[in-house]
Amino acid sequence: MPGNTQYAYGVGRIRVIEKRLIDKAKFDRMIEAKTTKEALKMLNEAGYGEPAPEDGINPHAYEKLIREEQKKLYNLIRELTDGAETVNIFLLRNDYRNVKVLLKSEFLGMEAGLKTGAEAGLKTSAEYDLKKSEETTLKTSLGTGIELQDTGTIPAENLKEIIRDRKFEELPSYMKNAVEEAIGVFNRTWDPRQIDLILDKAYFKHAAELAHNTSIDFIVNLFEIIIDITNIITFLRMKRLGMPHDLLQNGLIPGGTIDKGTFTGNYNMPFESFAGSMKGSMYEDICRKGIEDLTNTGSLAVLEKLADNFVLSFARKAKYAVLGIEPLIAYFLAKENEFKNVRIIMAGKVNGVPANIIRERLRDTYA
Amino acid sequence: MELIKVFLNGNFLAIIGAAFAVIFAGIGSAKAVGMVGEVSAGVVTEEPEKFAQTLLLQALPGTQGIYGLMTAFMILFRIGVVGGPVKELTTVQGLLFLIASLPVAIVGYRSAISQGKAAIAGVGIIAKRSQELAKAVTFAAMVETYAVLALLGSILMVWGIEL
């Protein structure tokens, strides 16, 4: 018996809990809802909390509910895995996100703090646009309020202290190096994009190493896929914006299955040439359809959706693993995917986006 | 020299056989029942009304341990340790008993764990649809066939050894 009986209890609980994920039929009903309030009510029936009375008329109340649900998810996963290193790989992202917020707010001369979901959520979601990625939301959020999320591996308040008092030696080495580099580069260039670039890259390197250390094939492959997809999106985005070649060199993350040369070699060629190079790889479909849409509409929305669906379909493979940490990770990814869908629908409802457009943007569901 | 004599003693070998049957089939069952129990506990935490269904599935891989004990009992009975008088076995006779215990010891161990996995998958079915208990039990019970066959093999051998 391989030593994977460790999470047996957690697997049992997840088997029941995953039934409560919002399925396609429920999402469909939410999309068809006539008012934001009606959609919010359906969200509540699907297990999300009740909006606070003072938010009752606020169309952005859903963001707060998602934050609450997110917190519950992190606590559940932490509980079921007993703080296993494997899960930290996924939570680490929030640490890096917090570091980015802290550094940027410091450079902008603002005080970052832990806000309740309400304040933070309301401010960010006001600018939320269907086309904007999560990252952009974070950046715009920096203009109005600075929020830390307490969902990482290091408590946000500790992190704040570490950054403020420059006690970097308490950080994991990847993070420490990245923070030092980011500060150095920012002081030279005054370019806040560099902070994102450096820390994102460090996150992926850090996570890929931890993933590798688990020697669980599912997790190693999952991170390879995530890195590949991140690189594909970085490549297409930079190319679309016509950024210089050396920025791409710097922006690509090592550790994926796609050779760096495939990106750099195709940078000065038409988009179709890159799609051609992807032929025969598992990303063939994503690239072909995504690039088709990119050349027609100039947007990466279709590609991002296909990429999310691809990651989810990979996670689905773990759904029927009898034991092991895989079903827990798969549920975690499924729930994050659900948050994304809820945001797409609710932001669409709030902004009066037609149902068919929302449906187009909607990601697959895990159930 | 004394030690070699002990190891070549027929009764000694036969009792090792009996012990093997109990030990390996027992470990297999204990592991499997424990695993299914953990997963079931997870399910019951969320939906306590599923206790009975999951308990039934948990019990399935427990039979191998019983088969091991049965085989051991028969060996002990045949050599007179149980029910007496104790017979003096030759080395070959003792070895035959030892070999006869292996099917139930080895197949019992492996099949208990395989059955445990099938039962865990069955608990997964129960978590989703509690009305499908019969199907869940059937899948896990299929594994039982091979534990029973191993038991049968062991018993035939134990009874067939001439004393």
Short mmCIF file of C-alpha atoms in Angstrom, two decimals:
data_model
loop_
_atom_site.label_atom_id
_atom_site.label_comp_id
_atom_site.label_asym_id
_atom_site.label_seq_id
_atom_site.Cartn_x
_atom_site.Cartn_y
_atom_site.Cartn_z
CA MET A 1 0.00 0.00 0.00
CA PRO A 2 1.60 3.29 -0.98
CA GLY A 3 1.77 5.71 1.91
CA ASN A 4 -1.16 7.81 0.78
CA THR A 5 -3.69 6.80 3.39
CA GLN A 6 -2.74 9.92 5.31
CA TYR A 7 -5.60 11.99 3.91
CA ALA A 8 -8.27 9.27 4.01
CA TYR A 9 -10.47 11.22 6.40
CA GLY A 10 -10.18 14.35 4.31
CA VAL A 11 -11.01 12.42 1.16
CA GLY A 12 -14.19 11.16 2.81
CA ARG A 13 -15.27 14.66 3.76
CA ILE A 14 -14.43 16.09 0.37
CA ARG A 15 -16.53 13.38 -1.28
CA VAL A 16 -19.56 14.86 0.44
CA ILE A 17 -18.53 18.51 0.31
CA GLU A 18 -17.81 18.50 -3.41
CA LYS A 19 -21.46 17.70 -4.04
CA ARG A 20 -22.21 21.24 -2.95
CA LEU A 21 -20.16 22.85 -5.69
CA ILE A 22 -22.35 24.97 -7.92
CA ASP A 23 -23.17 23.00 -11.04
CA LYS A 24 -23.88 24.22 -14.52
CA ALA A 25 -27.65 24.19 -14.10
CA LYS A 26 -27.43 26.50 -11.09
CA PHE A 27 -25.06 28.84 -12.88
CA ASP A 28 -27.47 28.91 -15.79
CA ARG A 29 -30.28 29.92 -13.49
CA MET A 30 -28.10 32.65 -12.00
CA ILE A 31 -27.30 33.97 -15.47
CA GLU A 32 -30.99 34.06 -16.30
CA ALA A 33 -31.81 35.92 -13.07
CA LYS A 34 -33.62 39.17 -13.77
CA THR A 35 -31.96 41.27 -11.10
CA THR A 36 -28.68 41.28 -9.24
CA LYS A 37 -30.61 40.69 -6.07
CA GLU A 38 -32.23 37.58 -7.44
CA ALA A 39 -28.84 36.23 -8.54
CA LEU A 40 -27.46 37.03 -5.10
CA LYS A 41 -30.27 35.07 -3.53
CA MET A 42 -29.46 32.05 -5.66
CA LEU A 43 -25.86 32.37 -4.62
CA ASN A 44 -27.03 32.29 -1.04
CA GLU A 45 -29.08 29.16 -1.70
CA ALA A 46 -25.98 27.56 -3.18
CA GLY A 47 -24.27 27.77 0.20
CA TYR A 48 -22.71 31.20 0.16
CA GLY A 49 -23.45 33.37 3.13
CA GLU A 50 -26.20 35.89 3.48
CA PRO A 51 -25.25 39.45 2.56
CA ALA A 52 -25.08 41.68 5.62
CA PRO A 53 -28.13 43.90 6.03
CA GLU A 54 -26.16 47.05 5.30
CA ASP A 55 -25.00 45.49 2.02
CA GLY A 56 -28.51 44.43 1.11
CA ILE A 57 -28.84 47.10 -1.53
CA ASN A 58 -25.22 47.11 -2.52
CA PRO A 59 -24.79 45.34 -5.85
CA HIS A 60 -21.21 44.46 -5.04
CA ALA A 61 -22.05 42.53 -1.89
CA TYR A 62 -21.16 39.29 -3.66
CA GLU A 63 -17.46 40.07 -3.42
CA LYS A 64 -17.70 39.95 0.33
CA LEU A 65 -19.48 36.61 0.17
CA ILE A 66 -16.77 35.20 -2.06
CA ARG A 67 -14.09 36.40 0.37
CA GLU A 68 -15.89 34.66 3.22
CA GLU A 69 -16.26 31.47 1.23
CA GLN A 70 -12.60 31.67 0.24
CA LYS A 71 -11.58 31.93 3.86
CA LYS A 72 -13.71 28.88 4.66
CA LEU A 73 -12.09 26.96 1.82
CA TYR A 74 -8.57 27.74 3.02
CA ASN A 75 -9.44 26.77 6.57
CA LEU A 76 -11.01 23.52 5.43
CA ILE A 77 -8.06 22.55 3.29
CA ARG A 78 -5.63 23.44 6.06
CA GLU A 79 -7.63 21.36 8.51
CA LEU A 80 -7.94 18.32 6.26
CA THR A 81 -4.30 18.24 5.28
CA ASP A 82 -2.92 19.15 8.67
CA GLY A 83 -0.89 21.97 7.15
CA ALA A 84 0.83 19.70 4.67
CA GLU A 85 3.62 21.29 2.64
CA THR A 86 1.81 20.19 -0.51
CA VAL A 87 -1.05 22.56 0.13
CA ASN A 88 1.30 25.42 0.92
CA ILE A 89 2.26 25.38 -2.73
CA PHE A 90 -1.18 26.69 -3.50
CA LEU A 91 -1.45 29.07 -0.56
CA LEU A 92 1.97 30.53 -1.30
CA ARG A 93 0.43 32.52 -4.12
CA ASN A 94 -1.39 34.62 -1.56
CA ASP A 95 1.83 35.36 0.31
CA TYR A 96 3.42 36.63 -2.86
CA ARG A 97 0.32 38.64 -3.62
CA ASN A 98 0.51 40.20 -0.16
CA VAL A 99 4.18 40.98 -0.62
CA LYS A 100 3.36 42.74 -3.88
CA VAL A 101 0.66 44.80 -2.18
CA LEU A 102 2.97 45.67 0.70
CA LEU A 103 5.86 46.71 -1.49
CA LYS A 104 3.74 48.76 -3.84
CA SER A 105 1.91 50.49 -1.05
CA GLU A 106 5.19 51.30 0.61
CA PHE A 107 6.50 52.83 -2.58
CA LEU A 108 3.30 54.74 -3.03
CA GLY A 109 3.55 55.89 0.56
CA MET A 110 0.36 54.23 1.76
CA GLU A 111 -0.46 52.10 4.70
CA ALA A 112 -1.52 48.55 3.92
CA GLY A 113 -3.80 46.79 6.27
CA LEU A 114 -6.04 43.83 6.71
CA LYS A 115 -9.45 44.99 5.73
CA THR A 116 -12.67 43.20 6.22
CA GLY A 117 -13.88 41.58 3.07
CA ALA A 118 -16.60 44.18 2.79
CA GLU A 119 -14.51 47.30 2.49
CA ALA A 120 -11.82 45.72 0.39
CA GLY A 121 -14.21 43.82 -1.80
CA LEU A 122 -16.48 46.71 -2.47
CA LYS A 123 -13.68 48.93 -3.53
CA THR A 124 -12.07 46.47 -5.86
CA SER A 125 -15.21 45.14 -7.42
CA ALA A 126 -16.36 48.61 -8.27
CA GLU A 127 -13.70 48.65 -10.92
CA TYR A 128 -14.15 45.02 -11.77
CA ASP A 129 -14.60 44.46 -15.41
CA LEU A 130 -15.25 41.15 -17.06
CA LYS A 131 -12.22 41.54 -19.22
CA LYS A 132 -9.89 42.49 -16.44
CA SER A 133 -7.88 39.75 -14.89
CA GLU A 134 -7.54 39.35 -11.17
CA GLU A 135 -4.15 41.01 -11.33
CA THR A 136 -5.50 44.17 -12.85
CA THR A 137 -8.10 44.31 -10.14
CA LEU A 138 -5.37 44.19 -7.58
CA LYS A 139 -3.52 46.98 -9.28
CA THR A 140 -6.56 49.18 -9.53
CA SER A 141 -7.34 48.37 -5.94
CA LEU A 142 -4.08 49.94 -4.95
CA GLY A 143 -5.40 53.29 -6.10
CA THR A 144 -8.28 53.28 -3.66
CA GLY A 145 -7.52 51.00 -0.76
CA ILE A 146 -4.78 48.58 0.10
CA GLU A 147 -5.83 45.17 1.15
CA LEU A 148 -3.96 42.16 2.40
CA GLN A 149 -5.47 38.72 2.35
CA ASP A 150 -4.99 36.45 5.29
CA THR A 151 -5.08 33.31 3.24
CA GLY A 152 -1.40 32.65 2.71
CA THR A 153 1.08 30.56 4.64
CA ILE A 154 2.43 33.56 6.56
CA PRO A 155 -0.11 35.61 8.55
CA ALA A 156 -0.58 38.92 6.79
CA GLU A 157 0.27 40.98 9.87
CA ASN A 158 3.57 39.14 10.31
CA LEU A 159 4.37 39.67 6.70
CA LYS A 160 3.65 43.35 7.05
CA GLU A 161 6.05 43.59 9.96
CA ILE A 162 8.74 41.65 8.14
CA ILE A 163 8.54 43.96 5.14
CA ARG A 164 8.32 47.11 7.23
CA ASP A 165 11.22 46.23 9.51
CA ARG A 166 13.24 44.71 6.67
CA LYS A 167 13.57 41.37 8.49
CA PHE A 168 13.77 39.51 5.22
CA GLU A 169 15.80 36.67 6.65
CA GLU A 170 12.55 35.34 8.12
CA LEU A 171 11.14 34.77 4.66
CA PRO A 172 11.65 31.64 2.57
CA SER A 173 14.75 32.11 0.44
CA TYR A 174 12.93 32.49 -2.88
CA MET A 175 10.74 35.19 -1.42
CA LYS A 176 13.62 36.90 0.34
CA ASN A 177 15.67 37.11 -2.84
CA ALA A 178 12.72 38.31 -4.83
CA VAL A 179 11.84 41.04 -2.32
CA GLU A 180 15.43 42.27 -2.24
CA GLU A 181 15.63 42.23 -6.00
CA ALA A 182 12.29 44.02 -6.37
CA ILE A 183 13.34 46.79 -4.01
CA GLY A 184 16.64 47.19 -5.79
CA VAL A 185 15.09 47.26 -9.25
CA PHE A 186 12.32 49.61 -8.22
CA ASN A 187 14.77 52.07 -6.73
CA ARG A 188 16.60 52.13 -10.02
CA THR A 189 13.69 52.09 -12.47
CA TRP A 190 10.67 53.41 -10.55
CA ASP A 191 8.63 50.92 -12.52
CA PRO A 192 5.99 49.14 -10.39
CA ARG A 193 5.45 46.54 -13.12
CA GLN A 194 8.88 45.20 -12.26
CA ILE A 195 7.64 44.30 -8.79
CA ASP A 196 4.90 42.13 -10.28
CA LEU A 197 7.26 40.58 -12.75
CA ILE A 198 9.92 39.70 -10.20
CA LEU A 199 7.56 38.36 -7.57
CA ASP A 200 5.39 36.40 -9.98
CA LYS A 201 8.45 34.74 -11.36
CA ALA A 202 9.74 33.98 -7.88
CA TYR A 203 6.38 32.50 -6.92
CA PHE A 204 6.39 30.11 -9.80
CA LYS A 205 9.98 29.08 -9.19
CA HIS A 206 9.26 28.57 -5.52
CA ALA A 207 6.04 26.65 -6.17
CA ALA A 208 7.59 24.53 -8.91
CA GLU A 209 10.38 23.51 -6.58
CA LEU A 210 7.97 22.58 -3.79
CA ALA A 211 5.84 20.73 -6.32
CA HIS A 212 8.88 18.84 -7.49
CA ASN A 213 9.74 17.93 -3.90
CA THR A 214 6.37 16.31 -3.30
CA SER A 215 7.13 13.75 -6.07
CA ILE A 216 3.39 13.47 -6.59
CA ASP A 217 3.00 13.28 -10.35
CA PHE A 218 -0.33 15.02 -10.30
CA ILE A 219 1.10 18.10 -8.63
CA VAL A 220 4.30 18.20 -10.63
CA ASN A 221 2.34 17.98 -13.90
CA LEU A 222 -0.23 20.47 -12.70
CA PHE A 223 2.45 23.08 -12.09
CA GLU A 224 4.10 22.39 -15.42
CA ILE A 225 0.75 23.06 -17.06
CA ILE A 226 0.13 26.22 -15.02
CA ILE A 227 3.60 27.52 -15.90
CA ASP A 228 3.15 26.71 -19.59
CA ILE A 229 -0.18 28.47 -19.69
CA THR A 230 1.15 31.48 -17.81
CA ASN A 231 3.99 31.70 -20.31
CA ILE A 232 1.64 31.42 -23.27
CA ILE A 233 -0.49 34.24 -21.90
CA THR A 234 2.54 36.39 -21.06
CA PHE A 235 3.90 35.81 -24.54
CA LEU A 236 0.68 36.73 -26.30
CA ARG A 237 0.00 39.72 -24.09
CA MET A 238 3.49 41.16 -24.52
CA LYS A 239 3.44 40.50 -28.22
CA ARG A 240 0.07 42.18 -28.58
CA LEU A 241 1.36 45.23 -26.74
CA GLY A 242 4.54 45.16 -28.79
CA MET A 243 6.86 45.09 -25.81
CA PRO A 244 10.59 44.76 -26.41
CA HIS A 245 12.07 41.31 -26.86
CA ASP A 246 14.21 41.42 -23.73
CA LEU A 247 11.15 42.02 -21.56
CA LEU A 248 9.78 38.73 -22.80
CA GLN A 249 13.05 36.98 -22.04
CA ASN A 250 12.71 38.27 -18.52
CA GLY A 251 9.01 37.56 -18.17
CA LEU A 252 9.06 33.89 -19.11
CA ILE A 253 9.01 31.45 -16.24
CA PRO A 254 11.27 28.41 -16.32
CA GLY A 255 9.99 24.96 -15.41
CA GLY A 256 7.31 24.42 -18.03
CA THR A 257 7.26 21.84 -20.78
CA ILE A 258 7.35 24.37 -23.62
CA ASP A 259 10.85 25.31 -24.64
CA LYS A 260 11.78 28.96 -24.09
CA GLY A 261 13.01 29.11 -27.66
CA THR A 262 9.48 28.43 -28.94
CA PHE A 263 8.44 31.75 -27.43
CA THR A 264 11.47 33.86 -28.24
CA GLY A 265 11.73 32.40 -31.76
CA ASN A 266 8.14 33.30 -32.57
CA TYR A 267 8.12 36.73 -30.98
CA ASN A 268 8.74 38.66 -34.16
CA MET A 269 6.56 36.38 -36.30
CA PRO A 270 2.79 36.52 -36.82
CA PHE A 271 0.57 34.97 -34.15
CA GLU A 272 -0.26 32.06 -36.46
CA SER A 273 3.33 31.00 -36.48
CA PHE A 274 3.21 30.43 -32.72
CA ALA A 275 -0.06 28.52 -33.06
CA GLY A 276 1.75 26.39 -35.65
CA SER A 277 4.58 25.61 -33.26
CA MET A 278 2.06 24.44 -30.68
CA LYS A 279 0.64 21.87 -33.10
CA GLY A 280 0.82 18.40 -31.64
CA SER A 281 1.23 19.65 -28.07
CA MET A 282 -1.57 19.44 -25.53
CA TYR A 283 -2.07 23.18 -25.91
CA GLU A 284 -2.81 22.97 -29.62
CA ASP A 285 -6.53 23.58 -29.22
CA ILE A 286 -6.19 26.38 -26.71
CA CYS A 287 -3.66 28.21 -28.85
CA ARG A 288 -5.47 27.75 -32.13
CA LYS A 289 -8.87 28.92 -30.89
CA GLY A 290 -7.44 31.52 -28.55
CA ILE A 291 -5.22 33.09 -31.18
CA GLU A 292 -8.05 33.02 -33.71
CA ASP A 293 -10.11 35.10 -31.33
CA LEU A 294 -7.16 37.30 -30.45
CA THR A 295 -6.60 38.24 -34.11
CA ASN A 296 -10.32 38.81 -34.64
CA THR A 297 -11.18 40.75 -31.51
CA GLY A 298 -7.84 41.74 -30.05
CA SER A 299 -8.76 40.20 -26.72
CA LEU A 300 -7.33 37.27 -24.81
CA ALA A 301 -10.64 36.42 -23.14
CA VAL A 302 -11.24 33.22 -25.10
CA LEU A 303 -7.71 32.00 -24.56
CA GLU A 304 -7.89 32.67 -20.85
CA LYS A 305 -11.15 30.81 -20.60
CA LEU A 306 -9.85 27.83 -22.54
CA ALA A 307 -6.73 27.81 -20.39
CA ASP A 308 -8.78 27.75 -17.19
CA ASN A 309 -10.92 24.95 -18.57
CA PHE A 310 -7.81 23.01 -19.47
CA VAL A 311 -6.43 23.25 -15.94
CA LEU A 312 -9.79 22.22 -14.53
CA SER A 313 -10.07 19.23 -16.83
CA PHE A 314 -6.65 18.17 -15.64
CA ALA A 315 -7.78 18.53 -12.02
CA ARG A 316 -10.84 16.45 -12.79
CA LYS A 317 -8.57 13.47 -13.39
CA ALA A 318 -7.92 13.40 -9.67
CA LYS A 319 -11.59 13.34 -8.82
CA TYR A 320 -11.75 9.59 -8.77
CA ALA A 321 -8.39 8.88 -7.19
CA VAL A 322 -9.33 6.50 -4.39
CA LEU A 323 -6.98 8.01 -1.82
CA GLY A 324 -4.19 10.52 -1.56
CA ILE A 325 -4.03 14.28 -1.50
CA GLU A 326 -5.19 14.57 -5.10
CA PRO A 327 -8.95 14.72 -4.48
CA LEU A 328 -8.34 17.50 -1.94
CA ILE A 329 -6.24 19.55 -4.34
CA ALA A 330 -8.75 18.94 -7.10
CA TYR A 331 -11.54 20.24 -4.89
CA PHE A 332 -9.49 23.28 -4.01
CA LEU A 333 -8.98 24.07 -7.69
CA ALA A 334 -12.63 23.39 -8.42
CA LYS A 335 -13.72 25.80 -5.73
CA GLU A 336 -11.34 28.52 -6.94
CA ASN A 337 -12.80 27.98 -10.38
CA GLU A 338 -16.26 28.36 -8.91
CA PHE A 339 -15.27 31.73 -7.39
CA LYS A 340 -14.14 32.84 -10.79
CA ASN A 341 -17.48 31.86 -12.31
CA VAL A 342 -19.43 33.57 -9.56
CA ARG A 343 -17.42 36.73 -10.16
CA ILE A 344 -18.03 36.56 -13.89
CA ILE A 345 -21.77 36.15 -13.43
CA MET A 346 -22.22 38.66 -10.65
CA ALA A 347 -20.02 41.30 -12.24
CA GLY A 348 -21.98 40.72 -15.43
CA LYS A 349 -25.27 41.13 -13.61
CA VAL A 350 -24.13 44.28 -11.84
CA ASN A 351 -22.96 45.84 -15.10
CA GLY A 352 -25.99 44.69 -17.07
CA VAL A 353 -24.04 42.43 -19.41
CA PRO A 354 -26.38 40.35 -21.62
CA ALA A 355 -26.85 36.71 -20.61
CA ASN A 356 -25.31 35.27 -23.76
CA ILE A 357 -22.08 37.21 -23.24
CA ILE A 358 -21.83 36.06 -19.62
CA ARG A 359 -22.42 32.51 -20.77
CA GLU A 360 -19.63 32.84 -23.29
CA ARG A 361 -17.21 33.91 -20.60
CA LEU A 362 -18.26 31.27 -18.10
CA ARG A 363 -15.73 28.54 -17.27
CA ASP A 364 -16.53 24.85 -17.17
CA THR A 365 -17.72 23.40 -13.91
CA TYR A 366 -16.04 20.59 -12.02
CA ALA A 367 -19.14 18.68 -11.01
CA MET B 1 23.07 -27.19 16.19
CA GLU B 2 20.25 -27.07 18.66
CA LEU B 3 18.71 -24.15 16.77
CA ILE B 4 18.81 -25.98 13.44
CA LYS B 5 17.06 -28.88 15.06
CA VAL B 6 14.29 -26.56 16.18
CA PHE B 7 13.93 -25.13 12.70
CA LEU B 8 13.67 -28.58 11.21
CA ASN B 9 11.13 -29.72 13.74
CA GLY B 10 7.86 -30.56 11.93
CA ASN B 11 5.56 -29.20 14.63
CA PHE B 12 7.53 -25.98 14.74
CA LEU B 13 7.13 -25.49 10.98
CA ALA B 14 3.40 -26.27 11.08
CA ILE B 15 2.86 -23.71 13.82
CA ILE B 16 4.78 -21.12 11.86
CA GLY B 17 2.34 -21.84 9.03
CA ALA B 18 -0.61 -21.29 11.35
CA ALA B 19 0.95 -18.07 12.60
CA PHE B 20 1.54 -16.80 9.05
CA ALA B 21 -2.09 -17.33 8.16
CA VAL B 22 -3.24 -15.29 11.15
CA ILE B 23 -0.56 -12.61 10.88
CA PHE B 24 -0.70 -11.68 7.21
CA ALA B 25 -4.40 -12.06 6.60
CA GLY B 26 -4.96 -10.17 9.86
CA ILE B 27 -2.64 -7.28 8.98
CA GLY B 28 -4.27 -6.97 5.57
CA SER B 29 -7.73 -6.81 7.06
CA ALA B 30 -6.72 -4.41 9.80
CA LYS B 31 -5.14 -2.02 7.34
CA ALA B 32 -8.07 -2.16 4.98
CA VAL B 33 -10.77 -1.82 7.62
CA GLY B 34 -8.84 1.08 9.10
CA MET B 35 -8.56 2.86 5.76
CA VAL B 36 -12.23 2.45 4.94
CA GLY B 37 -13.03 3.61 8.46
CA GLU B 38 -11.09 6.84 8.04
CA VAL B 39 -12.78 7.71 4.79
CA SER B 40 -16.16 6.80 6.26
CA ALA B 41 -15.51 9.00 9.27
CA GLY B 42 -15.00 11.86 6.85
CA VAL B 43 -18.30 11.16 5.14
CA VAL B 44 -20.15 10.74 8.43
CA THR B 45 -18.74 14.04 9.72
CA GLU B 46 -20.64 15.77 6.96
CA GLU B 47 -23.68 13.49 6.79
CA PRO B 48 -24.13 11.43 9.97
CA GLU B 49 -27.14 9.59 8.54
CA LYS B 50 -24.74 7.63 6.32
CA PHE B 51 -23.25 5.72 9.24
CA ALA B 52 -24.98 2.39 8.60
CA GLN B 53 -24.15 2.25 4.90
CA THR B 54 -20.51 3.10 5.39
CA LEU B 55 -20.19 0.67 8.31
CA LEU B 56 -21.33 -2.17 6.07
CA LEU B 57 -18.65 -1.27 3.53
CA GLN B 58 -16.07 -0.98 6.25
CA ALA B 59 -16.78 -4.51 7.46
CA LEU B 60 -16.23 -6.11 4.03
CA PRO B 61 -12.43 -6.34 4.03
CA GLY B 62 -12.51 -7.76 7.55
CA THR B 63 -13.24 -11.31 6.38
CA GLN B 64 -9.68 -12.09 5.30
CA GLY B 65 -8.56 -11.95 8.92
CA ILE B 66 -11.25 -14.45 9.80
CA TYR B 67 -10.15 -16.77 6.97
CA GLY B 68 -6.61 -16.61 8.29
CA LEU B 69 -7.76 -17.61 11.74
CA MET B 70 -9.87 -20.43 10.31
CA THR B 71 -6.90 -21.84 8.44
CA ALA B 72 -4.73 -21.59 11.54
CA PHE B 73 -7.35 -23.35 13.57
CA MET B 74 -7.52 -26.23 11.12
CA ILE B 75 -3.76 -26.63 11.07
CA LEU B 76 -3.69 -26.65 14.86
CA PHE B 77 -6.55 -29.15 14.93
CA ARG B 78 -4.85 -31.49 12.48
CA ILE B 79 -1.57 -31.53 14.35
CA GLY B 80 -3.39 -32.01 17.62
CA VAL B 81 -2.45 -28.74 19.31
CA VAL B 82 -6.17 -28.12 19.48
CA GLY B 83 -8.21 -31.16 20.57
CA GLY B 84 -5.04 -33.23 21.19
CA PRO B 85 -3.24 -35.56 21.34
CA VAL B 86 -0.30 -33.71 19.78
CA LYS B 87 1.18 -35.58 16.83
CA GLU B 88 4.89 -35.76 16.11
CA LEU B 89 5.39 -34.39 12.56
CA THR B 90 8.32 -35.05 10.27
CA THR B 91 10.13 -32.05 8.78
CA VAL B 92 8.43 -32.62 5.40
CA GLN B 93 4.98 -32.78 6.98
CA GLY B 94 5.67 -29.58 8.88
CA LEU B 95 6.85 -27.85 5.71
CA LEU B 96 3.71 -28.99 3.90
CA PHE B 97 1.56 -27.30 6.52
CA LEU B 98 3.66 -24.17 6.25
CA ILE B 99 3.20 -24.11 2.48
CA ALA B 100 -0.51 -24.85 2.82
CA SER B 101 -0.90 -21.70 4.89
CA LEU B 102 0.63 -19.45 2.24
CA PRO B 103 -2.38 -19.01 -0.08
CA VAL B 104 -4.55 -17.57 2.64
CA ALA B 105 -1.66 -15.59 4.15
CA ILE B 106 -0.49 -13.93 0.94
CA VAL B 107 -3.72 -13.69 -1.04
CA GLY B 108 -5.54 -12.74 2.14
CA TYR B 109 -3.18 -9.84 2.75
CA ARG B 110 -3.31 -8.49 -0.79
CA SER B 111 -7.01 -9.04 -1.34
CA ALA B 112 -7.94 -7.32 1.91
CA ILE B 113 -6.14 -4.18 0.78
CA SER B 114 -7.59 -4.35 -2.72
CA GLN B 115 -11.01 -4.87 -1.26
CA GLY B 116 -10.44 -1.95 1.06
CA LYS B 117 -9.73 0.28 -1.94
CA ALA B 118 -12.87 -0.92 -3.70
CA ALA B 119 -14.81 -0.30 -0.50
CA ILE B 120 -13.38 3.24 -0.26
CA ALA B 121 -14.53 3.87 -3.80
CA GLY B 122 -17.88 2.49 -2.65
CA VAL B 123 -17.94 4.97 0.22
CA GLY B 124 -17.45 7.59 -2.48
CA ILE B 125 -20.63 6.31 -4.14
CA ILE B 126 -22.47 6.46 -0.82
CA ALA B 127 -21.26 10.02 -0.29
CA LYS B 128 -22.88 11.00 -3.56
CA ARG B 129 -25.93 8.68 -3.70
CA SER B 130 -26.83 6.78 -0.57
CA GLN B 131 -29.53 4.76 -2.34
CA GLU B 132 -26.87 2.94 -4.37
CA LEU B 133 -25.52 0.92 -1.45
CA ALA B 134 -26.14 -2.44 -3.14
CA LYS B 135 -23.97 -1.48 -6.11
CA ALA B 136 -21.22 -0.16 -3.91
CA VAL B 137 -21.20 -3.34 -1.86
CA THR B 138 -21.20 -5.55 -4.96
CA PHE B 139 -18.07 -3.97 -6.37
CA ALA B 140 -16.17 -4.50 -3.16
CA ALA B 141 -17.62 -7.97 -2.62
CA MET B 142 -16.25 -9.13 -5.99
CA VAL B 143 -12.79 -9.06 -4.48
CA GLU B 144 -13.98 -11.48 -1.82
CA THR B 145 -14.05 -14.25 -4.44
CA TYR B 146 -10.29 -14.45 -4.48
CA ALA B 147 -9.94 -14.45 -0.73
CA VAL B 148 -12.44 -17.32 -0.61
CA LEU B 149 -10.57 -19.21 -3.33
CA ALA B 150 -7.33 -18.81 -1.41
CA LEU B 151 -9.01 -20.03 1.75
CA LEU B 152 -10.38 -23.03 -0.12
CA GLY B 153 -6.94 -23.81 -1.49
CA SER B 154 -5.37 -23.62 1.93
CA ILE B 155 -8.06 -25.77 3.53
CA LEU B 156 -7.85 -28.46 0.85
CA MET B 157 -4.12 -28.64 1.38
CA VAL B 158 -4.32 -28.71 5.15
CA TRP B 159 -6.88 -31.54 5.05
CA GLY B 160 -5.00 -33.43 2.35
CA ILE B 161 -1.64 -33.67 4.11
CA GLU B 162 -1.12 -37.27 5.23
CA LEU B 163 -0.05 -37.78 8.79
#
